[in-house]
Coordinates of C-alpha atoms in Angstrom, one line a residue:
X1 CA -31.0 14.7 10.5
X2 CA -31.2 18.5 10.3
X3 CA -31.4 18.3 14.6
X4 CA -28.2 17.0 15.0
X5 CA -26.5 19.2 12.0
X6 CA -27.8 22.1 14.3
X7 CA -27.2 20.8 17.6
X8 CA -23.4 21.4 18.5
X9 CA -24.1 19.5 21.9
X10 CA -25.0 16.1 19.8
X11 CA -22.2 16.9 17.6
X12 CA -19.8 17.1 20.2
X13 CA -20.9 14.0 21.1
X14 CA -21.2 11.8 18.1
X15 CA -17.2 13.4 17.9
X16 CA -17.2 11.5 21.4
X17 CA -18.7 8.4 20.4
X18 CA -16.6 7.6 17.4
X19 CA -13.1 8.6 19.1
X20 CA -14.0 6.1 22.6
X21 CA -15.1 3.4 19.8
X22 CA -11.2 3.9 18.7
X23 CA -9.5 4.1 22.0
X24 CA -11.9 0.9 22.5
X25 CA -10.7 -1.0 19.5
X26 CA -6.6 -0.1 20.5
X27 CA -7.8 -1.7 23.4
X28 CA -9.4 -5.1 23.0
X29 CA -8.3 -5.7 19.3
X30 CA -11.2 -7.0 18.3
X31 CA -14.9 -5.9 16.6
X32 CA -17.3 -5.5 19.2
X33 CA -20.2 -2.9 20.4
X34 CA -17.7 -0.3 20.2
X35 CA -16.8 -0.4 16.7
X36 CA -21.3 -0.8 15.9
X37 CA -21.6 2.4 18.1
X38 CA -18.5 4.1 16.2
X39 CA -19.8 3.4 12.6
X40 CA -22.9 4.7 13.5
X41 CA -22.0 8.1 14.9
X42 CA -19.9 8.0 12.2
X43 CA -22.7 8.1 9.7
X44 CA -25.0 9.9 11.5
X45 CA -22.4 12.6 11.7
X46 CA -20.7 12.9 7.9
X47 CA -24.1 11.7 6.5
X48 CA -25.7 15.0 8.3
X49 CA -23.2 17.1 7.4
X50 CA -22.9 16.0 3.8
X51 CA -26.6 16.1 3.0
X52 CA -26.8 19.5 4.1
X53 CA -23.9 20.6 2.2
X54 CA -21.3 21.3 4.9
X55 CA -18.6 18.4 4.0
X56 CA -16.7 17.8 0.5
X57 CA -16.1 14.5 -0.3
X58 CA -12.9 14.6 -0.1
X59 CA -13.5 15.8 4.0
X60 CA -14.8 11.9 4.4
X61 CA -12.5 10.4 2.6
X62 CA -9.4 11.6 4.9
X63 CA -11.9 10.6 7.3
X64 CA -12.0 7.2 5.9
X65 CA -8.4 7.1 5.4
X66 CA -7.1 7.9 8.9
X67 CA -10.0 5.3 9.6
X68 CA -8.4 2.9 7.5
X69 CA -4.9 3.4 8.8
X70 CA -6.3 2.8 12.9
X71 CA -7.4 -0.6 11.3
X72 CA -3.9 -1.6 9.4
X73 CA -2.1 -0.8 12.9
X74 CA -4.3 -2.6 15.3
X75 CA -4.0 -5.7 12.3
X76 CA -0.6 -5.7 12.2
X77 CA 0.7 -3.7 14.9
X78 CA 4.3 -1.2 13.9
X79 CA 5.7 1.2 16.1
X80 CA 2.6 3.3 15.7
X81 CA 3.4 5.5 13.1
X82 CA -0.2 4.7 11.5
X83 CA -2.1 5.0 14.2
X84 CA -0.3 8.3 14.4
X85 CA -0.7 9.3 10.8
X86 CA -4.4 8.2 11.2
X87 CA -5.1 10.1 14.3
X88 CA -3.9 12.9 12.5
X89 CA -6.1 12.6 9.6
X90 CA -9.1 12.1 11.4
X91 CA -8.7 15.6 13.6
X92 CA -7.9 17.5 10.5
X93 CA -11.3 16.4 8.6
X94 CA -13.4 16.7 11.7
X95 CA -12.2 20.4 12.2
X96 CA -12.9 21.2 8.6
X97 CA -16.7 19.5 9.3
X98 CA -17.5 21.4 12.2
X99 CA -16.2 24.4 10.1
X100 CA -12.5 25.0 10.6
X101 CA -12.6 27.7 13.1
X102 CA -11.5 28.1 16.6
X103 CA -15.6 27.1 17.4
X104 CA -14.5 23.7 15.6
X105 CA -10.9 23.6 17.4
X106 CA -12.7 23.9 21.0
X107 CA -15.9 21.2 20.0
X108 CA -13.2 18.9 19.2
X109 CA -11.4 19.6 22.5
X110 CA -14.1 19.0 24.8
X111 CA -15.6 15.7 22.1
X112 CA -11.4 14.6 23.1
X113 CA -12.1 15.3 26.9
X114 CA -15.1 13.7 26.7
X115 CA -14.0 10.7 25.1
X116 CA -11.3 10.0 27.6
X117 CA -12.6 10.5 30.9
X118 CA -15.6 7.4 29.3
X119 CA -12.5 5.5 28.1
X120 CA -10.4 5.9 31.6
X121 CA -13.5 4.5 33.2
X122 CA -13.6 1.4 31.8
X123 CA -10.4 0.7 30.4
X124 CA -9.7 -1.8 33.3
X125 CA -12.5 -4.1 32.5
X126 CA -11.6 -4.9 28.9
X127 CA -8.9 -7.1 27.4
X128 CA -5.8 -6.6 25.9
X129 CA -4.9 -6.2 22.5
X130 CA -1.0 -7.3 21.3
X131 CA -0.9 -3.2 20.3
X132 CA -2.3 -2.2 23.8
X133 CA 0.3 -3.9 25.4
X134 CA 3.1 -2.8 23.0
X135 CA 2.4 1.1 24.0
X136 CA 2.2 -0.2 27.9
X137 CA 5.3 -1.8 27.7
X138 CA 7.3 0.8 26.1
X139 CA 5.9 2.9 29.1
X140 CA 6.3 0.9 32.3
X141 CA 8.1 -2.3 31.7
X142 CA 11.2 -1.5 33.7
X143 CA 12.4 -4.1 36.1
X144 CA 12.7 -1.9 38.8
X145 CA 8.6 -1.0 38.6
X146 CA 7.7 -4.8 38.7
X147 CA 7.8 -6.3 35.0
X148 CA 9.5 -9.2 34.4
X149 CA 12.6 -8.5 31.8
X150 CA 12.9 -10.9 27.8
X151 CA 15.9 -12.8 30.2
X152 CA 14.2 -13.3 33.1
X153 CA 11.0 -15.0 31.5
X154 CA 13.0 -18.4 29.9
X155 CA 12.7 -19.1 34.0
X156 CA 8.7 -18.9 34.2
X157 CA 8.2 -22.1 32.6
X158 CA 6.4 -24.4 34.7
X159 CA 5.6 -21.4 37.5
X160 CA 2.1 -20.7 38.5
X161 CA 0.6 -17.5 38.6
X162 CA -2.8 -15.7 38.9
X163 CA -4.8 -13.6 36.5
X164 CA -4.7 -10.0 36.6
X165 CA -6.6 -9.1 33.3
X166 CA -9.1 -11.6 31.7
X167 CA -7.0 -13.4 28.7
X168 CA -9.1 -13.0 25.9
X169 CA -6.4 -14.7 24.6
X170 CA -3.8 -11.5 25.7
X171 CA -4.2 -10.2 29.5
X172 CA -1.7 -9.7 32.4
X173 CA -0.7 -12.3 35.3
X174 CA 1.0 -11.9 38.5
X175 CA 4.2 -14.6 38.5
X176 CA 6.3 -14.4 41.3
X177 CA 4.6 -11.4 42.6
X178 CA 5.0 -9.2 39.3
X179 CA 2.5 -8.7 36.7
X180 CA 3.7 -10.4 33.0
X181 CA 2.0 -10.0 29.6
X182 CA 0.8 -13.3 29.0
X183 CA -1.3 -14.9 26.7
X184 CA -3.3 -18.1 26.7
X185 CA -3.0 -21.1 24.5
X186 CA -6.3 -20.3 22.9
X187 CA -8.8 -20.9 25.8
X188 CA -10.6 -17.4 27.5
X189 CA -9.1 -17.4 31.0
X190 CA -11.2 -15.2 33.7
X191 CA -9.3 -12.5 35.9
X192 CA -8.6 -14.1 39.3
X193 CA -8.3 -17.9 37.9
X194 CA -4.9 -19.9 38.3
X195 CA -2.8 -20.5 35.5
X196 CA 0.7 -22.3 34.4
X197 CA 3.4 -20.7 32.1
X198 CA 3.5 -23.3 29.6
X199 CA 6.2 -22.0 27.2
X200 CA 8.2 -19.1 26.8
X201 CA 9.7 -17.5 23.0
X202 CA 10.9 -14.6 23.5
X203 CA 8.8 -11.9 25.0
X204 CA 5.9 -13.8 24.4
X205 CA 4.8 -16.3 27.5
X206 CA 2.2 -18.6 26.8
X207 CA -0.2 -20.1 29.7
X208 CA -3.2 -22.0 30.1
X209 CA -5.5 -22.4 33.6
X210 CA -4.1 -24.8 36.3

């Protein structure tokens, strides 16, 4: 325990480990590998740093409660202002832990850089989570770049299409040569595999494999 206390290189990475096991969880929505390897640099990390008397209490439970907040808005998905908030909370106790200088500002930095370059490079091979593609959509879902408009998908019923993402049950499809958010009546649908709009409410376009 007293290595990694010492050790700013492991620290910078535990920093690492537990923000890609959040950008992983916005992600895919779900409890996987990611959030086992994220709780356990997580513990590794405040439990180091508390035992050697370096944290307060109250450093891990801002921790916890930007933690906390991450969770709420990946549940039940807002406009983000949690995830924001929580974000926000779990900087400001990680710079106190590594000691609330410009030392700390700059580990945090490269732990960020770190963090996402791993997440960029595999951010195509996992599935969607209903928050994931909220913050995509607000950023490209323009008619004019390809995406299919709330109007425009009442006439997808019945069309066939092919996977783009795997639908775990939310992914992408190509319909009429542009990619829709889609998700599958319950069944996992591979990337690549046929599949039939189904229904349509609103933005949300149901399909299942032809």
């Amino acid at each position: 325990m007293n290595l990694i206390v010492d050790n700013g290189v492991l620290q910078v990475l535990l920093v690492a480990v537990m923000f890609l096991s959040i950008m992983v969880e916005i992600k895919t929505g779900g409890l996987g590998v990611g959030v086992l390897l994220g709780i356990v640099a997580a513990a590794v990390f405040w439990g180091s740093q508390y035992t050697r008397g370096l944290v307060e209490l109250y450093h891990i439970a801002v921790f916890l409660a930007g933690v906390l907040m991450i969770i709420v808005e990946i549940l039940l998905p807002t406009v983000g202002l949690l995830a924001g908030l929580g974000v926000a909370a779990m900087l400001y106790s990680i710079v106190l832990a590594l000691g609330g200088d410009i030392g700390a500002l700059a580990a945090l930095g490269i732990a960020l850089v770190i963090s996402v370059v791993l997440f960029l490079l595999i951010v195509s091979r996992l599935p969607s989570s209903k928050l994931w593609n909220k913050i995509v959509l607000q950023k490209s879902s323009r008619t004019e770049e390809g995406y299919v408009s709330a109007a425009e998908r009442s006439e997808l019923v019945g069309k066939m299409g092919e996977v783009l993402t795997e639908l775990r049950p939310s992914g992408t499809a190509r319909i009429d040569g542009r990619p829709v958010d889609v998700i599958s009546e319950g069944a996992y649908i591979q990337k690549g595999k046929q599949i039939v709009v189904l229904s349509v409410n609103g933005s949300r376009v149901v399909v299942r494999e032809a």
